[in-house]
């Protein structure tokens, strides 16, 4: 949208420009251009109208004309805010933020006392991250408009210079300067806002001057600027300087007033355990476990029994956990199991009860935990067959069931199936009795019977390697979602379970209901988008990968604008936070993977356009996946953080392989031009090195990542690198021979024939592996699809590269000429070799078409419909699972066959 003028002196001009703004805001850029032309006919020199014309031209795709208008305006050095704001929008949309700095630098020279222009100049430097220029602009602004925000803009700019400085000496000098600047304001009694005090503390923190921070916080100025927060503000700094007695006393006082504040309990425990190692005793501080336990018990006794608080009860568990690290806490606190059971007994009516307990249950000795697992189930008088009849009792029953399953020993497939069917029976009973009371925005406790049952169906399926339990889980979860549209746990489970069967289209129907947007594309989108391509859903994969790439492309602009708002509102802590968050998204491994996957997948299923050189991989890729959104109730899932880091390592290795492959393809395109071999020798050498590095990396990955991963419904499916490097298809030879063939053709080398022959023989040999994966069962369908997705990706690459070679050997001007062109014997031989390779690829495509034409149809038997028929329900429900699976597989297979037909047609056109 266009930014409307904040003030225009001439009312006539304002009336003339208003229609242009209206059309720009409505997205009708053609009309906006016409209105701008009308205004310029009457006032050809009106700068604001010309700037808006440039913006309309830009949005119409007429970039060169837009830049011509902008360049002419830059020469005139405009200084009115309307023109400059319109020019700023244009430059932001083409990602030329440095030019915004230039136009405002020129503007402040024309009008050096304009506060608003200087403010915009400062913000333009913020957008490009030029912290030194920010400082200079802020100080210039403060000189003729002495306001506190401008002064602290300069201080914050110095702090950012220090944070980005490589030299520790320079960093120290800059921080000392920032500290002196703030202290001058303190001396002159000019500080006015809380954020100014927080900025001063930030500066001292960066210098690790903890005593100075405490002195400032305990002084009268901080109390004046930040009333009521002095005590708790001291907590982190007492820990830093080791003032454990003061910390202990402070936390005790705070906890008496705020018995449920967990952020006060943790430093309290830190102080207790530090004081335990010190000599001497003090009657006023808690320096022994006994005193600590007594204090917690006093808090519990002091809390109202009508509304118990979780904090004190969890505090006893935390004390037990810390004592258990170096000794036996049972003499003081009793059994850890008993404490957990007591907590559950008090708070089982809260959905957070078992998530609170999970961390402490994992600390219990395994045998003790398993031996007493039934205590969790029976602690409130329930058992697995209980039938609660109200929402509160259902939540208590569910909590007891959760805790029981988390602590019970690993069951057999039959046991898991038995539990799953029992839980399904509970859900269906609640449905029949009207106890499923979900709303449009909330879900109910009874839903948890269904989700827990689905987990146990999955455990049984993994044990038996049988898809039947997964089909039961899918049918049940679809029923849960039908009655509880807001239940995101059911949605995430459905997506994972559909992908276990390779049913990407069915999973996509659920993913659309999640309405994943913006940052969730990064934190949660991988759960689905990463599995579309290996499930052969190429078209949908391209769409979602494109959405993620678009978000990644624009996140920098959005985060920069958030930084400018942080300056405007004086929230200096947010300035650092947003910069760091922007860097984290900028280095996101998943976003980098999306860009490369999209470019390679488009060679098979996208529009026929050459891929562009990928942006350089981030030096340290970041993992922004959020696994905590996916619940798990298995006692065997182990350390999720370890699984996450291991899967991330594999995903980064896969990303580097794809980056090398895409880089080699782009170099092939660059080398296939009409320059002679000497002129492009450096690029050819770079291409050879890239191909060699790709082959070596693939070999090393085969040794490191050759083991299959255990599938978990609560974690990412195994990384694609495993199927790629363990495939019996020799992808190293297929890719390297094809790429080297293109390289040597572009170099005019006769060795191109050798590489072409090697590529032909490898393709022919790989056909035997295709037949071996052609008739999978439903359980093996996901693996079969992933196997063929890797092979189809190669088909897309070699088809594209054959087209590159054809264009190189038969330039466009030769095709248009009616005269018969003469070719050298070497060219004729090369063409013949390429035609033979082309024939082999077409034959392989024909074999693939036959495989997908004869792809097996599966049986989808489930018992939910029979169970529903026994109930007295007013609304008849039909499960959509079977239809989703059938139509989804049909859509995928049709899409693959259409893509193969297009490739075969294209290859025939090259001969």
PDB file of N, CA and C in Angstrom, residues 392-424:
ATOM      1  N   UNK A 392     -15.286 -32.808  34.185  1.00  0.00           N
ATOM      2  CA  UNK A 392     -14.208 -32.748  35.176  1.00  0.00           C
ATOM      3  C   UNK A 392     -13.634 -34.135  35.435  1.00  0.00           C
ATOM      4  N   UNK A 393     -14.503 -35.113  35.593  1.00  0.00           N
ATOM      5  CA  UNK A 393     -14.030 -36.484  35.836  1.00  0.00           C
ATOM      6  C   UNK A 393     -13.351 -37.074  34.598  1.00  0.00           C
ATOM      7  N   UNK A 394     -13.831 -36.695  33.421  1.00  0.00           N
ATOM      8  CA  UNK A 394     -13.173 -37.163  32.198  1.00  0.00           C
ATOM      9  C   UNK A 394     -11.739 -36.659  32.145  1.00  0.00           C
ATOM     10  N   UNK A 395     -11.539 -35.374  32.485  1.00  0.00           N
ATOM     11  CA  UNK A 395     -10.178 -34.829  32.481  1.00  0.00           C
ATOM     12  C   UNK A 395      -9.301 -35.541  33.505  1.00  0.00           C
ATOM     13  N   UNK A 396      -9.844 -35.824  34.671  1.00  0.00           N
ATOM     14  CA  UNK A 396      -9.066 -36.559  35.687  1.00  0.00           C
ATOM     15  C   UNK A 396      -8.713 -37.955  35.184  1.00  0.00           C
ATOM     16  N   UNK A 397      -9.680 -38.626  34.581  1.00  0.00           N
ATOM     17  CA  UNK A 397      -9.432 -39.977  34.067  1.00  0.00           C
ATOM     18  C   UNK A 397      -8.351 -39.953  32.980  1.00  0.00           C
ATOM     19  N   UNK A 398      -8.462 -38.958  32.083  1.00  0.00           N
ATOM     20  CA  UNK A 398      -7.480 -38.826  31.006  1.00  0.00           C
ATOM     21  C   UNK A 398      -6.082 -38.583  31.579  1.00  0.00           C
ATOM     22  N   UNK A 399      -5.975 -37.719  32.579  1.00  0.00           N
ATOM     23  CA  UNK A 399      -4.669 -37.444  33.195  1.00  0.00           C
ATOM     24  C   UNK A 399      -4.080 -38.706  33.808  1.00  0.00           C
ATOM     25  N   UNK A 400      -4.922 -39.486  34.475  1.00  0.00           N
ATOM     26  CA  UNK A 400      -4.439 -40.742  35.071  1.00  0.00           C
ATOM     27  C   UNK A 400      -3.993 -41.719  33.991  1.00  0.00           C
ATOM     28  N   UNK A 401      -4.743 -41.774  32.899  1.00  0.00           N
ATOM     29  CA  UNK A 401      -4.362 -42.662  31.792  1.00  0.00           C
ATOM     30  C   UNK A 401      -3.037 -42.220  31.174  1.00  0.00           C
ATOM     31  N   UNK A 402      -2.875 -40.920  30.978  1.00  0.00           N
ATOM     32  CA  UNK A 402      -1.625 -40.404  30.415  1.00  0.00           C
ATOM     33  C   UNK A 402      -0.435 -40.803  31.288  1.00  0.00           C
ATOM     34  N   UNK A 403      -0.552 -40.532  32.586  1.00  0.00           N
ATOM     35  CA  UNK A 403       0.564 -40.829  33.494  1.00  0.00           C
ATOM     36  C   UNK A 403       0.847 -42.331  33.530  1.00  0.00           C
ATOM     37  N   UNK A 404      -0.204 -43.123  33.489  1.00  0.00           N
ATOM     38  CA  UNK A 404      -0.037 -44.585  33.468  1.00  0.00           C
ATOM     39  C   UNK A 404       0.736 -45.021  32.236  1.00  0.00           C
ATOM     40  N   UNK A 405       0.377 -44.501  31.052  1.00  0.00           N
ATOM     41  CA  UNK A 405       1.046 -44.925  29.833  1.00  0.00           C
ATOM     42  C   UNK A 405       2.485 -44.421  29.755  1.00  0.00           C
ATOM     43  N   UNK A 406       2.746 -43.285  30.380  1.00  0.00           N
ATOM     44  CA  UNK A 406       4.122 -42.771  30.377  1.00  0.00           C
ATOM     45  C   UNK A 406       5.052 -43.595  31.260  1.00  0.00           C
ATOM     46  N   UNK A 407       4.489 -44.217  32.277  1.00  0.00           N
ATOM     47  CA  UNK A 407       5.330 -44.954  33.233  1.00  0.00           C
ATOM     48  C   UNK A 407       5.275 -46.461  33.038  1.00  0.00           C
ATOM     49  N   UNK A 408       4.292 -46.956  32.310  1.00  0.00           N
ATOM     50  CA  UNK A 408       4.143 -48.405  32.135  1.00  0.00           C
ATOM     51  C   UNK A 408       5.278 -48.971  31.286  1.00  0.00           C
ATOM     52  N   UNK A 409       5.646 -50.217  31.492  1.00  0.00           N
ATOM     53  CA  UNK A 409       6.663 -50.839  30.632  1.00  0.00           C
ATOM     54  C   UNK A 409       6.174 -50.932  29.191  1.00  0.00           C
ATOM     55  N   UNK A 410       7.135 -51.063  28.283  1.00  0.00           N
ATOM     56  CA  UNK A 410       6.793 -51.142  26.864  1.00  0.00           C
ATOM     57  C   UNK A 410       5.950 -52.385  26.620  1.00  0.00           C
ATOM     58  N   UNK A 411       4.809 -52.167  26.007  1.00  0.00           N
ATOM     59  CA  UNK A 411       3.893 -53.279  25.782  1.00  0.00           C
ATOM     60  C   UNK A 411       4.084 -53.919  24.423  1.00  0.00           C
ATOM     61  N   UNK A 412       3.526 -55.098  24.282  1.00  0.00           N
ATOM     62  CA  UNK A 412       3.557 -55.787  22.991  1.00  0.00           C
ATOM     63  C   UNK A 412       2.523 -55.155  22.064  1.00  0.00           C
ATOM     64  N   UNK A 413       2.548 -55.580  20.810  1.00  0.00           N
ATOM     65  CA  UNK A 413       1.587 -55.053  19.844  1.00  0.00           C
ATOM     66  C   UNK A 413       0.160 -55.375  20.280  1.00  0.00           C
ATOM     67  N   UNK A 414      -0.053 -56.578  20.809  1.00  0.00           N
ATOM     68  CA  UNK A 414      -1.393 -56.970  21.235  1.00  0.00           C
ATOM     69  C   UNK A 414      -1.869 -56.111  22.403  1.00  0.00           C
ATOM     70  N   UNK A 415      -0.963 -55.826  23.334  1.00  0.00           N
ATOM     71  CA  UNK A 415      -1.335 -54.977  24.473  1.00  0.00           C
ATOM     72  C   UNK A 415      -1.680 -53.568  24.014  1.00  0.00           C
ATOM     73  N   UNK A 416      -0.876 -53.041  23.110  1.00  0.00           N
ATOM     74  CA  UNK A 416      -1.143 -51.692  22.598  1.00  0.00           C
ATOM     75  C   UNK A 416      -2.478 -51.647  21.858  1.00  0.00           C
ATOM     76  N   UNK A 417      -2.767 -52.679  21.083  1.00  0.00           N
ATOM     77  CA  UNK A 417      -4.053 -52.726  20.379  1.00  0.00           C
ATOM     78  C   UNK A 417      -5.217 -52.805  21.355  1.00  0.00           C
ATOM     79  N   UNK A 418      -5.029 -53.587  22.406  1.00  0.00           N
ATOM     80  CA  UNK A 418      -6.086 -53.718  23.401  1.00  0.00           C
ATOM     81  C   UNK A 418      -6.370 -52.378  24.082  1.00  0.00           C
ATOM     82  N   UNK A 419      -5.307 -51.664  24.453  1.00  0.00           N
ATOM     83  CA  UNK A 419      -5.466 -50.358  25.096  1.00  0.00           C
ATOM     84  C   UNK A 419      -6.097 -49.373  24.124  1.00  0.00           C
ATOM     85  N   UNK A 420      -5.650 -49.389  22.868  1.00  0.00           N
ATOM     86  CA  UNK A 420      -6.180 -48.465  21.861  1.00  0.00           C
ATOM     87  C   UNK A 420      -7.683 -48.688  21.663  1.00  0.00           C
ATOM     88  N   UNK A 421      -8.100 -49.943  21.583  1.00  0.00           N
ATOM     89  CA  UNK A 421      -9.525 -50.221  21.388  1.00  0.00           C
ATOM     90  C   UNK A 421     -10.340 -49.801  22.611  1.00  0.00           C
ATOM     91  N   UNK A 422      -9.758 -49.998  23.789  1.00  0.00           N
ATOM     92  CA  UNK A 422     -10.451 -49.595  25.006  1.00  0.00           C
ATOM     93  C   UNK A 422     -10.633 -48.071  25.043  1.00  0.00           C
ATOM     94  N   UNK A 423      -9.584 -47.341  24.679  1.00  0.00           N
ATOM     95  CA  UNK A 423      -9.658 -45.875  24.654  1.00  0.00           C
ATOM     96  C   UNK A 423     -10.643 -45.399  23.588  1.00  0.00           C
ATOM     97  N   UNK A 424     -10.662 -46.074  22.443  1.00  0.00           N
ATOM     98  CA  UNK A 424     -11.642 -45.731  21.412  1.00  0.00           C
ATOM     99  C   UNK A 424     -13.059 -45.952  21.925  1.00  0.00           C
TER     100      UNK A 424
END
